[in-house]
Amino acid sequence: MVLQSGTKRILKLTPDGLEQILDVLHKIGFETIGPTLGNDAIVYETIGSIDDLPQGWTDKQEPAAYRIIKRNDQAYFGFNAAPQSWKRFLYPPDRTLFRIRRKGKGLEFMEQEENTAELALIGVRPCELEAITIQERVFTSSEQRDDSYLAVRKKLFIIAVNCTSSGGNCFCASMNTGPHAKENFDLALTEVVNANEHFFIVEIGSETGLSVIHDVESAEPTEDEVETAAGLVRQAESQIRKLDLDTTPKLLSANLEHPEWDEVSKRCLACGNCTMVCPTCFCSTVEDTTDLSGKLAERRRRWDSCFTLDFAKVAGGNFRTSPRSRYRQWLTHKLSSWVDQFGKSGCVGCGRCITWCPVGIDITAEVQKITGT
Ligand code: SF4
Ligand code: SF4
């Protein structure tokens, strides 16, 4: 189907149409990254075709529990937040910033090459889309601007996928981040699969999205088809657990000495898992190393966590020595002081920190205990 700019930007695609979109993206030079099945989990990796997607699989998530199981249909996107978020593609866990080599009596500085990859992310959940927007604000809007982040972000192509079922630990609807993607995507899909049919309702979110789908076989959906897709998203929303976003920031900052901080710190291992899986956490540290010959040195940036003891070590001492203070710092930053800093919450409600906390600490349950909501 040939679309004219300005025509109604909703279409219906078959799985073959999705395959054609991947073909178009490959032809214009994108590396396509999407969900795959690996290590008994859904893992975001390079995909060559829709055959690489975890068709017919879903995940079951509870506090400290994750497993994949077969679905009774052939949905391509029938699961929720994958263990690792997309952040590692924009903000790598370990990056060489520069190298210095001894040259004669002087030194040669070698800048790290910029990442020139053109990435198309396939299957970004609405909460993850918002997480990308939150990190973008952090990395691009201040004097700490990260040009390597910008270089990848500028060329990113995003196919979002609306959620048609809720994960056990999701609370995106409370954070106004899902289950329906509203903006910041090039294309957004809602997958409909039942005994009789399998199709996607596609919303076009950008001119690039329009040009990619331009020559792909598609059709005008009927009102019933659009309503069927919307109904699935509404059904997911009704399943999602709730957190009161309006009152939480103020109530948390008013309860910094609540006894629950002591209680939760007895269980918290200060392992930092919650920060590693969180799609919005952005803290890093910088390390300098030299090789054994003393001729080559390098400076690396790697992800860090506010749960590590060294994180708060400064000249004169450490200002966050107890797990209580570290857990309190993390939770209040996500849901309270982030709002003061950036104008909105630093949590998108993906639930990863609940699933991947080895002792099953649930951020929503902690908020409810501390704020009394
Ligand atoms: S704090 Fe937890 S639920 Fe919120 S965005 Fe981070 S990992 Fe997801
Ligand atoms: S809350 Fe859980 S995941 Fe986070 S540091 Fe504590 S034990 Fe680790």
XYZ file of C-alpha atoms and ligand atoms in Angstrom:
389
model
C 0.000 0.000 0.000
C 1.259 3.485 -0.813
C 0.630 6.068 1.863
C 0.503 9.777 1.361
C 1.813 11.936 4.165
C -1.175 13.235 6.128
C -3.435 10.235 5.537
C -4.755 8.442 8.590
C -1.704 6.995 10.242
C -3.099 3.637 11.346
C -2.625 0.469 9.309
C -3.049 -3.268 9.562
C -0.079 -5.559 8.947
C 0.285 -9.311 8.769
C 3.410 -11.004 10.181
C 4.708 -11.007 6.570
C 4.391 -7.221 6.616
C 6.509 -7.085 9.769
C 9.131 -9.186 7.995
C 9.061 -6.701 5.114
C 9.666 -3.843 7.566
C 12.788 -5.620 8.839
C 13.932 -6.085 5.232
C 13.485 -2.354 4.549
C 15.408 -1.459 7.708
C 18.264 -3.779 6.714
C 18.373 -2.328 3.196
C 18.768 1.213 4.506
C 21.556 0.154 6.849
C 19.981 -0.452 10.245
C 21.083 -3.203 12.591
C 17.840 -4.612 13.982
C 17.795 -5.484 17.682
C 14.839 -7.336 19.120
C 13.684 -9.899 21.640
C 15.097 -13.396 21.236
C 15.073 -16.555 23.296
C 18.370 -17.136 25.125
C 19.530 -18.544 28.461
C 15.938 -19.420 29.413
C 14.963 -15.752 29.168
C 13.880 -13.092 26.689
C 17.077 -11.335 25.609
C 17.431 -8.299 23.344
C 19.907 -9.203 20.602
C 20.521 -8.652 16.895
C 17.767 -10.238 14.829
C 17.789 -11.065 11.130
C 14.106 -11.860 10.638
C 10.887 -12.393 12.562
C 11.911 -16.054 12.900
C 14.382 -14.883 15.582
C 11.558 -13.495 17.754
C 10.411 -15.635 20.710
C 7.189 -16.668 18.990
C 4.852 -18.647 21.209
C 6.649 -17.830 24.471
C 5.694 -15.743 27.451
C 7.245 -14.953 30.823
C 5.981 -15.317 34.373
C 7.301 -12.767 36.815
C 6.885 -12.490 40.576
C 9.082 -10.937 43.288
C 12.471 -12.698 42.937
C 11.106 -15.056 40.266
C 11.263 -15.188 36.463
C 10.640 -17.998 34.069
C 9.600 -18.393 30.460
C 6.791 -20.694 29.491
C 5.014 -21.684 26.294
C 1.897 -19.797 25.323
C -1.104 -21.475 23.801
C -0.841 -19.242 20.727
C 1.849 -18.058 18.322
C 2.214 -14.429 19.471
C 5.546 -12.824 18.620
C 5.439 -10.318 21.491
C 3.479 -12.237 24.124
C 5.718 -11.425 27.098
C 6.583 -8.399 29.240
C 9.760 -6.603 30.383
C 12.866 -8.627 29.505
C 15.551 -9.007 32.210
C 17.889 -6.528 30.548
C 16.572 -3.239 29.274
C 17.559 -1.448 26.064
C 19.851 0.931 27.954
C 22.992 -1.087 27.235
C 22.651 -0.272 23.522
C 22.649 3.486 24.160
C 24.705 3.588 27.340
C 27.065 0.572 27.333
C 27.935 -1.019 30.699
C 31.668 -0.623 30.025
C 33.187 1.917 27.644
C 36.745 3.037 27.005
C 36.814 6.828 27.137
C 40.395 7.243 25.905
C 43.819 5.575 25.804
C 47.240 7.100 26.379
C 50.381 5.561 24.870
C 53.984 6.420 25.728
C 55.635 7.697 22.535
C 59.332 8.541 22.791
C 59.570 11.068 25.580
C 55.983 12.177 25.149
C 52.474 10.803 25.331
C 49.976 10.093 22.601
C 46.287 10.525 23.435
C 43.855 8.317 21.533
C 40.187 9.222 21.719
C 37.745 6.339 21.676
C 36.019 6.037 18.314
C 32.411 7.149 18.351
C 29.761 4.497 18.056
C 28.406 4.887 14.530
C 25.910 2.030 14.670
C 22.469 2.724 13.290
C 20.150 0.742 15.483
C 16.518 -0.159 14.995
C 14.985 -1.364 18.260
C 12.131 -3.783 17.600
C 9.573 -4.399 20.342
C 10.177 -1.551 22.785
C 7.506 -1.578 25.495
C 5.797 1.730 26.345
C 7.481 1.879 29.782
C 10.846 1.253 28.104
C 10.157 4.009 25.611
C 9.640 6.391 28.500
C 12.842 5.100 30.145
C 14.778 5.960 26.973
C 13.262 9.457 27.067
C 14.233 9.848 30.744
C 17.845 8.815 30.111
C 17.969 11.047 27.055
C 17.095 14.014 29.277
C 19.891 13.068 31.679
C 22.557 12.547 29.028
C 21.740 15.328 26.619
C 20.379 18.275 28.529
C 23.129 19.477 30.817
C 26.782 20.369 30.967
C 27.404 16.627 31.510
C 26.247 15.971 27.951
C 27.326 12.575 26.653
C 28.120 12.802 22.946
C 28.458 9.027 22.535
C 24.879 8.641 23.792
C 23.684 11.379 21.470
C 25.422 9.798 18.469
C 23.435 6.561 18.861
C 20.185 8.212 19.982
C 20.049 10.573 16.998
C 19.983 7.642 14.568
C 17.718 5.338 16.547
C 14.655 3.839 14.871
C 12.072 2.546 17.343
C 9.250 0.074 16.818
C 7.219 0.080 20.025
C 4.879 -2.746 20.997
C 1.854 -2.019 23.142
C 1.241 -4.460 25.981
C -1.806 -6.677 25.678
C -1.221 -8.458 28.973
C 0.310 -7.329 32.226
C 3.448 -8.799 33.766
C 3.195 -9.873 37.395
C 5.358 -6.990 38.622
C 4.354 -4.208 36.198
C 2.880 -0.924 37.435
C 3.334 1.263 34.344
C -0.255 2.496 34.362
C 0.369 4.149 37.752
C 3.415 5.923 36.345
C 1.577 7.077 33.194
C 4.053 5.210 31.003
C 1.933 2.371 29.591
C 0.513 0.008 28.517
C -0.117 2.120 25.374
C 2.773 4.001 23.724
C 1.709 7.560 23.002
C 4.799 9.220 21.497
C 8.542 8.999 20.787
C 8.289 5.997 18.464
C 8.579 5.621 14.714
C 6.052 2.785 14.525
C 3.944 1.230 17.284
C 2.360 -2.206 16.988
C -0.497 -3.846 18.818
C -0.482 -7.585 18.197
C -3.798 -9.399 17.822
C -3.696 -13.188 17.753
C -6.613 -15.558 18.120
C -7.895 -18.818 16.641
C -8.843 -17.145 13.349
C -6.357 -14.409 12.688
C -2.956 -12.932 13.493
C -2.286 -9.286 12.659
C -0.806 -6.042 13.940
C -2.459 -2.650 14.178
C 0.324 -0.170 13.381
C 0.424 3.471 14.427
C 2.857 5.632 12.513
C 4.681 8.056 14.789
C 7.218 9.803 12.569
C 8.078 10.681 9.013
C 10.859 8.065 9.138
C 8.294 5.497 10.242
C 6.086 6.544 7.353
C 8.890 6.184 4.827
C 9.919 2.749 6.166
C 6.382 1.384 5.925
C 5.666 3.166 2.632
C 6.001 0.179 0.306
C 5.249 -2.564 2.814
C 2.107 -4.596 2.136
C -0.556 -3.325 4.512
C -4.286 -2.627 4.639
C -6.745 -0.197 6.164
C -8.008 -1.840 9.352
C -11.720 -2.026 10.021
C -13.136 -0.228 13.056
C -13.692 -3.627 14.681
C -10.039 -4.563 14.217
C -8.839 -1.277 15.716
C -11.264 -1.731 18.615
C -10.146 -5.333 19.185
C -6.537 -4.160 19.525
C -7.499 -1.242 21.795
C -9.575 -3.609 23.941
C -6.559 -5.871 24.530
C -4.499 -2.890 25.728
C -7.365 -1.756 28.003
C -7.582 -5.265 29.391
C -3.843 -5.189 30.197
C -4.292 -1.839 31.926
C -7.036 -3.225 34.137
C -4.676 -6.000 35.347
C -1.799 -3.709 36.331
C -1.226 -3.077 40.024
C -1.415 0.452 41.349
C 0.791 3.020 43.048
C -0.379 6.556 43.863
C 1.912 8.746 41.771
C 0.376 12.027 42.980
C 1.028 11.613 46.688
C 4.112 9.383 46.696
C 6.901 11.976 46.116
C 5.859 14.263 48.980
C 4.959 11.448 51.372
C 8.329 9.761 50.821
C 10.343 12.908 51.484
C 8.228 13.506 54.627
C 9.019 10.016 55.951
C 12.804 9.798 55.839
C 12.904 8.398 59.390
C 10.092 5.879 58.984
C 10.867 2.555 60.789
C 10.301 0.611 57.536
C 13.699 1.814 56.271
C 15.232 -0.236 59.117
C 13.043 -3.224 58.364
C 13.750 -3.309 54.627
C 17.479 -2.851 55.230
C 17.510 -6.110 57.234
C 16.537 -7.928 54.035
C 18.415 -5.828 51.462
C 21.731 -7.411 50.432
C 22.984 -4.153 48.886
C 23.793 -6.243 45.804
C 22.809 -3.495 43.352
C 20.785 -5.840 41.097
C 17.875 -3.412 41.152
C 20.031 -0.608 39.754
C 21.642 -2.778 37.059
C 18.306 -3.916 35.628
C 16.604 -0.540 36.026
C 16.203 1.105 32.604
C 16.577 4.630 34.023
C 19.503 4.223 36.467
C 22.459 6.055 34.967
C 25.232 6.178 37.590
C 28.729 5.352 36.456
C 32.259 5.345 37.754
C 35.547 6.003 36.004
C 38.592 3.727 36.292
C 42.161 4.317 35.127
C 44.395 1.320 34.415
C 47.849 0.754 32.944
C 49.239 -2.340 31.291
C 52.144 -4.249 32.841
C 54.721 -2.585 30.587
C 53.645 0.849 31.791
C 53.409 2.022 28.167
C 49.654 2.031 27.745
C 46.999 3.461 30.040
C 43.285 3.727 29.575
C 40.324 5.396 31.206
C 37.095 3.411 31.264
C 33.589 4.298 32.270
C 31.438 1.522 33.698
C 28.019 1.318 35.290
C 28.058 1.835 39.021
C 25.381 1.515 41.675
C 24.396 3.662 44.642
C 24.244 0.370 46.583
C 28.015 -0.148 46.528
C 29.943 1.038 49.568
C 32.495 2.933 47.493
C 29.844 4.912 45.669
C 29.500 7.458 48.486
C 33.173 7.546 49.412
C 34.539 11.079 49.146
C 37.511 12.947 50.574
C 36.904 12.918 54.307
C 34.774 9.775 54.540
C 31.713 7.908 53.350
C 28.326 9.542 53.708
C 26.220 6.398 53.115
C 27.726 3.513 55.039
C 24.587 1.573 55.960
C 22.332 -0.458 53.616
C 19.444 1.497 55.191
C 20.798 4.797 53.903
C 21.601 3.314 50.503
C 18.188 1.711 49.998
C 16.510 4.944 51.163
C 18.640 6.976 48.766
C 17.755 4.728 45.825
C 14.014 4.554 46.458
C 13.575 8.244 47.309
C 15.640 9.268 44.290
C 13.536 7.146 41.931
C 10.169 8.265 43.222
C 10.680 11.607 44.926
C 13.851 13.667 44.457
C 14.001 12.735 40.739
C 10.791 14.750 40.374
C 12.555 17.793 41.926
C 15.566 17.224 39.665
C 13.945 16.433 36.321
C 10.283 17.366 36.692
C 8.967 13.806 36.598
C 9.460 10.433 38.252
C 12.599 8.373 37.588
C 10.602 5.152 37.718
C 8.605 3.899 34.745
C 6.978 0.973 36.544
C 8.629 -1.813 34.534
C 8.876 -4.022 37.635
C 12.385 -5.311 36.864
C 13.771 -4.318 40.266
C 11.071 -6.497 41.882
C 11.660 -9.505 39.654
C 15.447 -9.397 39.919
C 15.844 -8.537 43.604
C 17.213 -11.821 44.978
C 15.238 -11.416 48.200
C 12.055 -10.184 46.515
C 11.934 -6.640 47.864
C 9.008 -4.966 46.114
C 9.361 -1.211 45.564
C 5.560 -0.751 45.460
C 5.044 -2.613 48.730
C 7.789 -0.565 50.386
C 6.207 2.678 49.201
C 2.840 1.581 50.551
C 4.340 0.738 53.967
C 6.295 3.990 54.180
C 3.627 6.353 52.876
C 0.643 4.518 54.389
C -1.176 4.546 51.032
S 12.727 1.500 39.835
Fe 12.167 -0.614 39.351
S 10.101 -0.492 38.425
Fe 10.987 1.585 38.426
S 11.938 1.798 36.392
Fe 13.557 1.085 37.790
S 13.505 -1.178 37.617
Fe 11.595 -0.396 36.712
S 16.742 -4.048 47.021
Fe 17.172 -6.173 46.377
S 18.209 -5.967 44.376
Fe 18.299 -3.947 45.364
S 20.256 -3.934 46.445
Fe 18.722 -4.658 47.933
S 18.774 -6.905 47.753
Fe 19.838 -6.095 45.933
